[in-house]
């Protein structure tokens, strides 16, 4: 069983192309323009770098950070392909350190759901330490209801021309264990099989808000893209 995103990391953005990246990125850009006092930031858990690239094209200076080398390898290739100059670094949100204070930090598309409950406070404290006073921290989680009732104990699959997967999920108390089998088409027409395991942790909205306050943030929550309710909860925070 491989580490999280050891195989999926090469295909993450491709397999999520129907998630509304364009609208999502524009929502975040406008939010950052309103909440942040400057244009330098971090895209934590950047994945294949879609939001990093979108912010760079919008005139921001953003460094993408991810814990997966495979994610970052794909991010660098996509940035070069699209002619976007962006820096990508290997890093863990629970140990995050930077040399210069940032105007804002992002952690988009379930990054925080991958943080174990025992390390949540450490993650938020490290983000706070990276931000200037008054800096913005914007992130999301998949809601407890989504992970318990939509994702947990369910199976998902996709059969594509170049990559296919089967995704088994098991609800275990306050977490969901996700076992993925990925079939990647090779240049000779054969397929290579990869297996990896993910664990996402279930957080209640107030649990997140309470921890943010303990770490020196003023925070509010809203649904995805500013909706009142959705399966994704956005947190909009200011470092005090």
Tab-separated table of N, CA, C and O in Angstrom, residues 131-223:
chain	number	residue	atom	x	y	z
A	131	UNK	N	2.210	34.244	9.187
A	131	UNK	CA	1.441	35.387	8.722
A	131	UNK	C	1.832	36.690	9.416
A	131	UNK	O	2.185	36.699	10.599
A	132	UNK	N	1.723	37.777	8.682
A	132	UNK	CA	1.831	39.099	9.283
A	132	UNK	C	0.604	39.331	10.162
A	132	UNK	O	-0.442	38.715	9.972
A	133	UNK	N	0.714	40.241	11.113
A	133	UNK	CA	-0.447	40.624	11.891
A	133	UNK	C	-1.498	41.197	10.947
A	133	UNK	O	-1.198	42.040	10.097
A	134	UNK	N	-2.710	40.720	11.050
A	134	UNK	CA	-3.768	41.132	10.134
A	134	UNK	C	-3.822	40.302	8.868
A	134	UNK	O	-4.681	40.525	8.017
A	135	UNK	N	-2.911	39.321	8.754
A	135	UNK	CA	-2.887	38.461	7.576
A	135	UNK	C	-4.095	37.537	7.515
A	135	UNK	O	-4.712	37.215	8.533
A	136	UNK	N	-4.438	37.105	6.312
A	136	UNK	CA	-5.620	36.280	6.089
A	136	UNK	C	-5.250	34.808	5.939
A	136	UNK	O	-4.249	34.470	5.312
A	137	UNK	N	-6.066	33.947	6.522
A	137	UNK	CA	-5.939	32.500	6.359
A	137	UNK	C	-7.283	31.997	5.879
A	137	UNK	O	-8.299	32.124	6.564
A	138	UNK	N	-7.320	31.450	4.671
A	138	UNK	CA	-8.556	30.976	4.058
A	138	UNK	C	-8.398	29.504	3.708
A	138	UNK	O	-7.447	29.113	3.029
A	139	UNK	N	-9.302	28.687	4.210
A	139	UNK	CA	-9.225	27.248	3.955
A	139	UNK	C	-10.618	26.642	3.996
A	139	UNK	O	-11.598	27.322	4.321
A	140	UNK	N	-10.718	25.378	3.639
A	140	UNK	CA	-11.996	24.683	3.665
A	140	UNK	C	-11.835	23.287	4.235
A	140	UNK	O	-10.720	22.766	4.344
A	141	UNK	N	-12.946	22.692	4.591
A	141	UNK	CA	-12.984	21.276	4.950
A	141	UNK	C	-14.212	20.659	4.286
A	141	UNK	O	-15.184	21.347	3.984
A	142	UNK	N	-14.149	19.352	4.069
A	142	UNK	CA	-15.365	18.610	3.767
A	142	UNK	C	-16.121	18.469	5.083
A	142	UNK	O	-15.527	18.129	6.116
A	143	UNK	N	-17.396	18.767	5.060
A	143	UNK	CA	-18.176	18.804	6.297
A	143	UNK	C	-18.280	17.427	6.937
A	143	UNK	O	-18.099	16.389	6.284
A	144	UNK	N	-18.598	17.423	8.219
A	144	UNK	CA	-18.795	16.171	8.937
A	144	UNK	C	-19.903	15.350	8.297
A	144	UNK	O	-19.800	14.119	8.154
A	145	UNK	N	-20.967	16.025	7.882
A	145	UNK	CA	-22.090	15.320	7.252
A	145	UNK	C	-21.655	14.660	5.942
A	145	UNK	O	-22.032	13.512	5.662
A	146	UNK	N	-20.858	15.365	5.140
A	146	UNK	CA	-20.384	14.798	3.876
A	146	UNK	C	-19.535	13.550	4.120
A	146	UNK	O	-19.734	12.508	3.477
A	147	UNK	N	-18.589	13.638	5.050
A	147	UNK	CA	-17.691	12.503	5.278
A	147	UNK	C	-18.419	11.332	5.933
A	147	UNK	O	-18.123	10.174	5.635
A	148	UNK	N	-19.374	11.620	6.797
A	148	UNK	CA	-20.091	10.535	7.472
A	148	UNK	C	-21.126	9.856	6.565
A	148	UNK	O	-21.282	8.631	6.592
A	149	UNK	N	-21.832	10.645	5.741
A	149	UNK	CA	-22.991	10.101	5.040
A	149	UNK	C	-22.865	10.019	3.525
A	149	UNK	O	-23.597	9.260	2.883
A	150	UNK	N	-21.953	10.783	2.934
A	150	UNK	CA	-21.766	10.717	1.483
A	150	UNK	C	-20.525	9.900	1.125
A	150	UNK	O	-20.563	9.051	0.233
A	151	UNK	N	-19.433	10.152	1.841
A	151	UNK	CA	-18.169	9.484	1.529
A	151	UNK	C	-18.001	8.187	2.315
A	151	UNK	O	-17.662	7.140	1.760
A	152	UNK	N	-18.222	8.238	3.617
A	152	UNK	CA	-17.981	7.082	4.475
A	152	UNK	C	-18.797	5.864	4.087
A	152	UNK	O	-19.973	5.970	3.753
A	153	UNK	N	-18.135	4.697	4.110
A	153	UNK	CA	-18.767	3.410	3.807
A	153	UNK	C	-19.393	3.367	2.413
A	153	UNK	O	-20.390	2.672	2.185
A	154	UNK	N	-18.803	4.108	1.494
A	154	UNK	CA	-19.269	4.099	0.110
A	154	UNK	C	-18.130	3.772	-0.841
A	154	UNK	O	-16.952	3.865	-0.479
A	155	UNK	N	-18.478	3.402	-2.051
A	155	UNK	CA	-17.515	3.064	-3.089
A	155	UNK	C	-17.728	3.995	-4.273
A	155	UNK	O	-18.867	4.261	-4.668
A	156	UNK	N	-16.622	4.480	-4.840
A	156	UNK	CA	-16.674	5.321	-6.033
A	156	UNK	C	-15.698	4.759	-7.056
A	156	UNK	O	-14.687	4.152	-6.700
A	157	UNK	N	-15.990	4.972	-8.321
A	157	UNK	CA	-15.103	4.472	-9.377
A	157	UNK	C	-15.215	5.358	-10.604
A	157	UNK	O	-16.241	6.010	-10.832
A	158	UNK	N	-14.140	5.368	-11.384
A	158	UNK	CA	-14.135	6.097	-12.660
A	158	UNK	C	-13.273	5.323	-13.642
A	158	UNK	O	-12.155	4.915	-13.317
A	159	UNK	N	-13.805	5.128	-14.834
A	159	UNK	CA	-13.096	4.390	-15.875
A	159	UNK	C	-12.736	5.355	-16.999
A	159	UNK	O	-13.590	5.759	-17.781
A	160	UNK	N	-11.471	5.740	-17.061
A	160	UNK	CA	-11.024	6.673	-18.085
A	160	UNK	C	-10.101	6.022	-19.093
A	160	UNK	O	-9.710	4.858	-18.944
A	161	UNK	N	-9.758	6.769	-20.127
A	161	UNK	CA	-8.891	6.234	-21.177
A	161	UNK	C	-7.463	6.050	-20.687
A	161	UNK	O	-6.814	5.046	-20.982
A	162	UNK	N	-6.953	7.014	-19.915
A	162	UNK	CA	-5.562	6.971	-19.463
A	162	UNK	C	-5.401	6.557	-18.019
A	162	UNK	O	-4.328	6.097	-17.619
A	163	UNK	N	-6.429	6.746	-17.215
A	163	UNK	CA	-6.346	6.366	-15.808
A	163	UNK	C	-7.744	5.999	-15.312
A	163	UNK	O	-8.734	6.622	-15.692
A	164	UNK	N	-7.798	4.965	-14.495
A	164	UNK	CA	-9.051	4.531	-13.870
A	164	UNK	C	-8.781	4.276	-12.398
A	164	UNK	O	-7.643	4.030	-12.000
A	165	UNK	N	-9.840	4.350	-11.593
A	165	UNK	CA	-9.637	4.063	-10.173
A	165	UNK	C	-10.889	3.442	-9.558
A	165	UNK	O	-12.005	3.610	-10.047
A	166	UNK	N	-10.665	2.722	-8.476
A	166	UNK	CA	-11.724	2.226	-7.598
A	166	UNK	C	-11.392	2.737	-6.203
A	166	UNK	O	-10.260	2.594	-5.731
A	167	UNK	N	-12.379	3.326	-5.533
A	167	UNK	CA	-12.151	4.050	-4.282
A	167	UNK	C	-13.105	3.496	-3.218
A	167	UNK	O	-14.307	3.697	-3.281
A	168	UNK	N	-12.557	2.751	-2.257
A	168	UNK	CA	-13.322	2.161	-1.166
A	168	UNK	C	-13.145	3.010	0.094
A	168	UNK	O	-12.009	3.344	0.471
A	169	UNK	N	-14.252	3.342	0.769
A	169	UNK	CA	-14.183	4.178	1.969
A	169	UNK	C	-14.809	3.472	3.168
A	169	UNK	O	-15.876	2.868	3.048
A	170	UNK	N	-14.134	3.579	4.312
A	170	UNK	CA	-14.643	2.979	5.542
A	170	UNK	C	-14.690	4.030	6.641
A	170	UNK	O	-13.671	4.663	6.949
A	171	UNK	N	-15.870	4.229	7.213
A	171	UNK	CA	-16.049	5.176	8.308
A	171	UNK	C	-15.589	4.524	9.603
A	171	UNK	O	-16.048	3.440	9.970
A	172	UNK	N	-14.677	5.208	10.295
A	172	UNK	CA	-14.139	4.683	11.554
A	172	UNK	C	-14.195	5.777	12.615
A	172	UNK	O	-13.226	6.507	12.826
A	173	UNK	N	-15.355	5.916	13.267
A	173	UNK	CA	-15.487	6.943	14.289
A	173	UNK	C	-15.370	8.334	13.702
A	173	UNK	O	-16.218	8.770	12.927
A	174	UNK	N	-14.288	9.025	14.052
A	174	UNK	CA	-14.090	10.398	13.581
A	174	UNK	C	-13.120	10.485	12.413
A	174	UNK	O	-12.482	11.528	12.204
A	175	UNK	N	-13.021	9.431	11.644
A	175	UNK	CA	-12.173	9.472	10.450
A	175	UNK	C	-12.739	8.551	9.378
A	175	UNK	O	-13.566	7.672	9.658
A	176	UNK	N	-12.281	8.759	8.157
A	176	UNK	CA	-12.651	7.896	7.034
A	176	UNK	C	-11.362	7.383	6.405
A	176	UNK	O	-10.487	8.167	6.028
A	177	UNK	N	-11.230	6.059	6.327
A	177	UNK	CA	-10.087	5.440	5.658
A	177	UNK	C	-10.466	5.182	4.211
A	177	UNK	O	-11.505	4.578	3.922
A	178	UNK	N	-9.619	5.672	3.303
A	178	UNK	CA	-9.898	5.600	1.872
A	178	UNK	C	-8.835	4.751	1.192
A	178	UNK	O	-7.663	5.123	1.178
A	179	UNK	N	-9.216	3.613	0.657
A	179	UNK	CA	-8.298	2.738	-0.072
A	179	UNK	C	-8.573	2.864	-1.567
A	179	UNK	O	-9.676	2.599	-2.035
A	180	UNK	N	-7.545	3.298	-2.294
A	180	UNK	CA	-7.687	3.512	-3.736
A	180	UNK	C	-6.826	2.540	-4.516
A	180	UNK	O	-5.663	2.303	-4.167
A	181	UNK	N	-7.400	1.989	-5.566
A	181	UNK	CA	-6.657	1.211	-6.551
A	181	UNK	C	-6.703	1.990	-7.858
A	181	UNK	O	-7.783	2.317	-8.352
A	182	UNK	N	-5.533	2.308	-8.385
A	182	UNK	CA	-5.406	3.158	-9.565
A	182	UNK	C	-4.769	2.360	-10.690
A	182	UNK	O	-3.759	1.669	-10.481
A	183	UNK	N	-5.354	2.435	-11.869
A	183	UNK	CA	-4.824	1.766	-13.049
A	183	UNK	C	-4.390	2.841	-14.046
A	183	UNK	O	-5.217	3.602	-14.551
A	184	UNK	N	-3.102	2.905	-14.306
A	184	UNK	CA	-2.529	3.939	-15.169
A	184	UNK	C	-2.070	3.331	-16.491
A	184	UNK	O	-1.320	2.352	-16.510
A	185	UNK	N	-2.550	3.900	-17.583
A	185	UNK	CA	-2.203	3.395	-18.909
A	185	UNK	C	-0.753	3.740	-19.252
A	185	UNK	O	-0.322	4.889	-19.122
A	186	UNK	N	0.001	2.747	-19.674
A	186	UNK	CA	1.398	2.938	-20.047
A	186	UNK	C	1.520	3.206	-21.544
A	186	UNK	O	0.560	3.023	-22.301
A	187	UNK	N	2.690	3.621	-21.972
A	187	UNK	CA	2.900	3.977	-23.374
A	187	UNK	C	2.720	2.783	-24.307
A	187	UNK	O	2.401	2.948	-25.484
A	188	UNK	N	2.923	1.562	-23.783
A	188	UNK	CA	2.768	0.360	-24.614
A	188	UNK	C	1.332	-0.159	-24.638
A	188	UNK	O	1.051	-1.215	-25.225
A	189	UNK	N	0.415	0.559	-23.977
A	189	UNK	CA	-0.984	0.161	-23.966
A	189	UNK	C	-1.372	-0.690	-22.779
A	189	UNK	O	-2.564	-0.909	-22.535
A	190	UNK	N	-0.404	-1.206	-22.051
A	190	UNK	CA	-0.699	-1.960	-20.834
A	190	UNK	C	-1.035	-1.000	-19.697
A	190	UNK	O	-0.833	0.212	-19.800
A	191	UNK	N	-1.523	-1.562	-18.599
A	191	UNK	CA	-1.865	-0.749	-17.436
A	191	UNK	C	-1.019	-1.179	-16.237
A	191	UNK	O	-0.773	-2.370	-16.029
A	192	UNK	N	-0.586	-0.187	-15.457
A	192	UNK	CA	0.109	-0.452	-14.197
A	192	UNK	C	-0.864	-0.191	-13.058
A	192	UNK	O	-1.641	0.774	-13.094
A	193	UNK	N	-0.817	-1.058	-12.054
A	193	UNK	CA	-1.717	-0.923	-10.897
A	193	UNK	C	-0.949	-0.331	-9.715
A	193	UNK	O	0.181	-0.717	-9.433
A	194	UNK	N	-1.610	0.623	-9.028
A	194	UNK	CA	-1.047	1.218	-7.821
A	194	UNK	C	-2.119	1.207	-6.735
A	194	UNK	O	-3.296	1.434	-7.015
A	195	UNK	N	-1.707	0.944	-5.505
A	195	UNK	CA	-2.628	0.969	-4.370
A	195	UNK	C	-2.115	1.961	-3.336
A	195	UNK	O	-0.918	1.965	-3.023
A	196	UNK	N	-3.017	2.794	-2.824
A	196	UNK	CA	-2.622	3.729	-1.781
A	196	UNK	C	-3.769	3.968	-0.815
A	196	UNK	O	-4.937	3.739	-1.148
A	197	UNK	N	-3.408	4.440	0.367
A	197	UNK	CA	-4.403	4.667	1.429
A	197	UNK	C	-4.371	6.120	1.881
A	197	UNK	O	-3.305	6.700	2.070
A	198	UNK	N	-5.562	6.680	2.041
A	198	UNK	CA	-5.721	8.022	2.583
A	198	UNK	C	-6.566	7.931	3.845
A	198	UNK	O	-7.430	7.057	3.960
A	199	UNK	N	-6.346	8.854	4.769
A	199	UNK	CA	-7.213	8.990	5.940
A	199	UNK	C	-7.610	10.452	6.057
A	199	UNK	O	-6.753	11.342	6.089
A	200	UNK	N	-8.905	10.708	6.073
A	200	UNK	CA	-9.407	12.055	6.324
A	200	UNK	C	-10.108	12.078	7.676
A	200	UNK	O	-10.820	11.136	8.037
A	201	UNK	N	-9.899	13.167	8.411
A	201	UNK	CA	-10.449	13.309	9.756
A	201	UNK	C	-11.681	14.204	9.729
A	201	UNK	O	-11.725	15.204	9.000
A	202	UNK	N	-12.672	13.827	10.504
A	202	UNK	CA	-13.958	14.509	10.525
A	202	UNK	C	-13.930	15.607	11.582
A	202	UNK	O	-13.664	15.344	12.754
A	203	UNK	N	-14.199	16.836	11.136
A	203	UNK	CA	-14.219	17.976	12.041
A	203	UNK	C	-15.577	18.662	12.003
A	203	UNK	O	-16.143	18.877	10.931
A	204	UNK	N	-16.061	19.034	13.181
A	204	UNK	CA	-17.263	19.862	13.274
A	204	UNK	C	-16.857	21.327	13.125
A	204	UNK	O	-15.735	21.714	13.455
A	205	UNK	N	-17.765	22.139	12.636
A	205	UNK	CA	-17.465	23.554	12.392
A	205	UNK	C	-16.978	24.247	13.658
A	205	UNK	O	-15.970	24.966	13.645
A	206	UNK	N	-17.670	24.057	14.770
A	206	UNK	CA	-17.292	24.746	16.006
A	206	UNK	C	-15.954	24.245	16.545
A	206	UNK	O	-15.205	24.999	17.173
A	207	UNK	N	-15.644	22.978	16.292
A	207	UNK	CA	-14.349	22.414	16.684
A	207	UNK	C	-13.209	23.167	15.998
A	207	UNK	O	-12.196	23.498	16.614
A	208	UNK	N	-13.378	23.445	14.715
A	208	UNK	CA	-12.381	24.204	13.954
A	208	UNK	C	-12.299	25.641	14.462
A	208	UNK	O	-11.208	26.179	14.700
A	209	UNK	N	-13.437	26.293	14.621
A	209	UNK	CA	-13.454	27.687	15.050
A	209	UNK	C	-12.823	27.865	16.420
A	209	UNK	O	-12.074	28.823	16.664
A	210	UNK	N	-13.092	26.943	17.333
A	210	UNK	CA	-12.522	27.012	18.669
A	210	UNK	C	-11.007	26.909	18.631
A	210	UNK	O	-10.290	27.668	19.301
A	211	UNK	N	-10.490	25.984	17.826
A	211	UNK	CA	-9.041	25.804	17.713
A	211	UNK	C	-8.394	27.031	17.071
A	211	UNK	O	-7.299	27.456	17.483
A	212	UNK	N	-9.048	27.612	16.087
A	212	UNK	CA	-8.525	28.829	15.449
A	212	UNK	C	-8.407	29.961	16.458
A	212	UNK	O	-7.398	30.684	16.490
A	213	UNK	N	-9.428	30.127	17.295
A	213	UNK	CA	-9.384	31.183	18.301
A	213	UNK	C	-8.228	30.965	19.276
A	213	UNK	O	-7.536	31.918	19.669
A	214	UNK	N	-7.999	29.731	19.661
A	214	UNK	CA	-6.887	29.404	20.563
A	214	UNK	C	-5.540	29.758	19.950
A	214	UNK	O	-4.579	30.049	20.669
A	215	UNK	N	-5.467	29.728	18.612
A	215	UNK	CA	-4.205	29.987	17.915
A	215	UNK	C	-4.073	31.427	17.447
A	215	UNK	O	-3.171	31.749	16.664
A	216	UNK	N	-4.955	32.296	17.919
A	216	UNK	CA	-4.807	33.709	17.632
A	216	UNK	C	-5.472	34.204	16.374
A	216	UNK	O	-5.055	35.218	15.799
A	217	UNK	N	-6.528	33.524	15.944
A	217	UNK	CA	-7.273	33.954	14.760
A	217	UNK	C	-8.672	34.425	15.136
A	217	UNK	O	-9.312	33.878	16.049
A	218	UNK	N	-9.153	35.401	14.410
A	218	UNK	CA	-10.569	35.736	14.372
A	218	UNK	C	-11.117	35.032	13.142
A	218	UNK	O	-10.542	35.169	12.054
A	219	UNK	N	-12.205	34.288	13.284
A	219	UNK	CA	-12.630	33.434	12.170
A	219	UNK	C	-14.141	33.390	12.024
A	219	UNK	O	-14.886	33.524	12.995
A	220	UNK	N	-14.570	33.191	10.784
A	220	UNK	CA	-15.974	32.954	10.479
A	220	UNK	C	-16.049	31.828	9.459
A	220	UNK	O	-15.049	31.458	8.841
A	221	UNK	N	-17.244	31.288	9.269
A	221	UNK	CA	-17.418	30.159	8.356
A	221	UNK	C	-18.594	30.415	7.426
A	221	UNK	O	-19.562	31.088	7.783
A	222	UNK	N	-18.496	29.867	6.215
A	222	UNK	CA	-19.580	29.943	5.246
A	222	UNK	C	-19.507	28.721	4.338
A	222	UNK	O	-18.507	28.000	4.332
A	223	UNK	N	-20.542	28.502	3.565
A	223	UNK	CA	-20.563	27.374	2.649
A	223	UNK	C	-19.685	27.627	1.434
A	223	UNK	O	-19.150	28.711	1.223
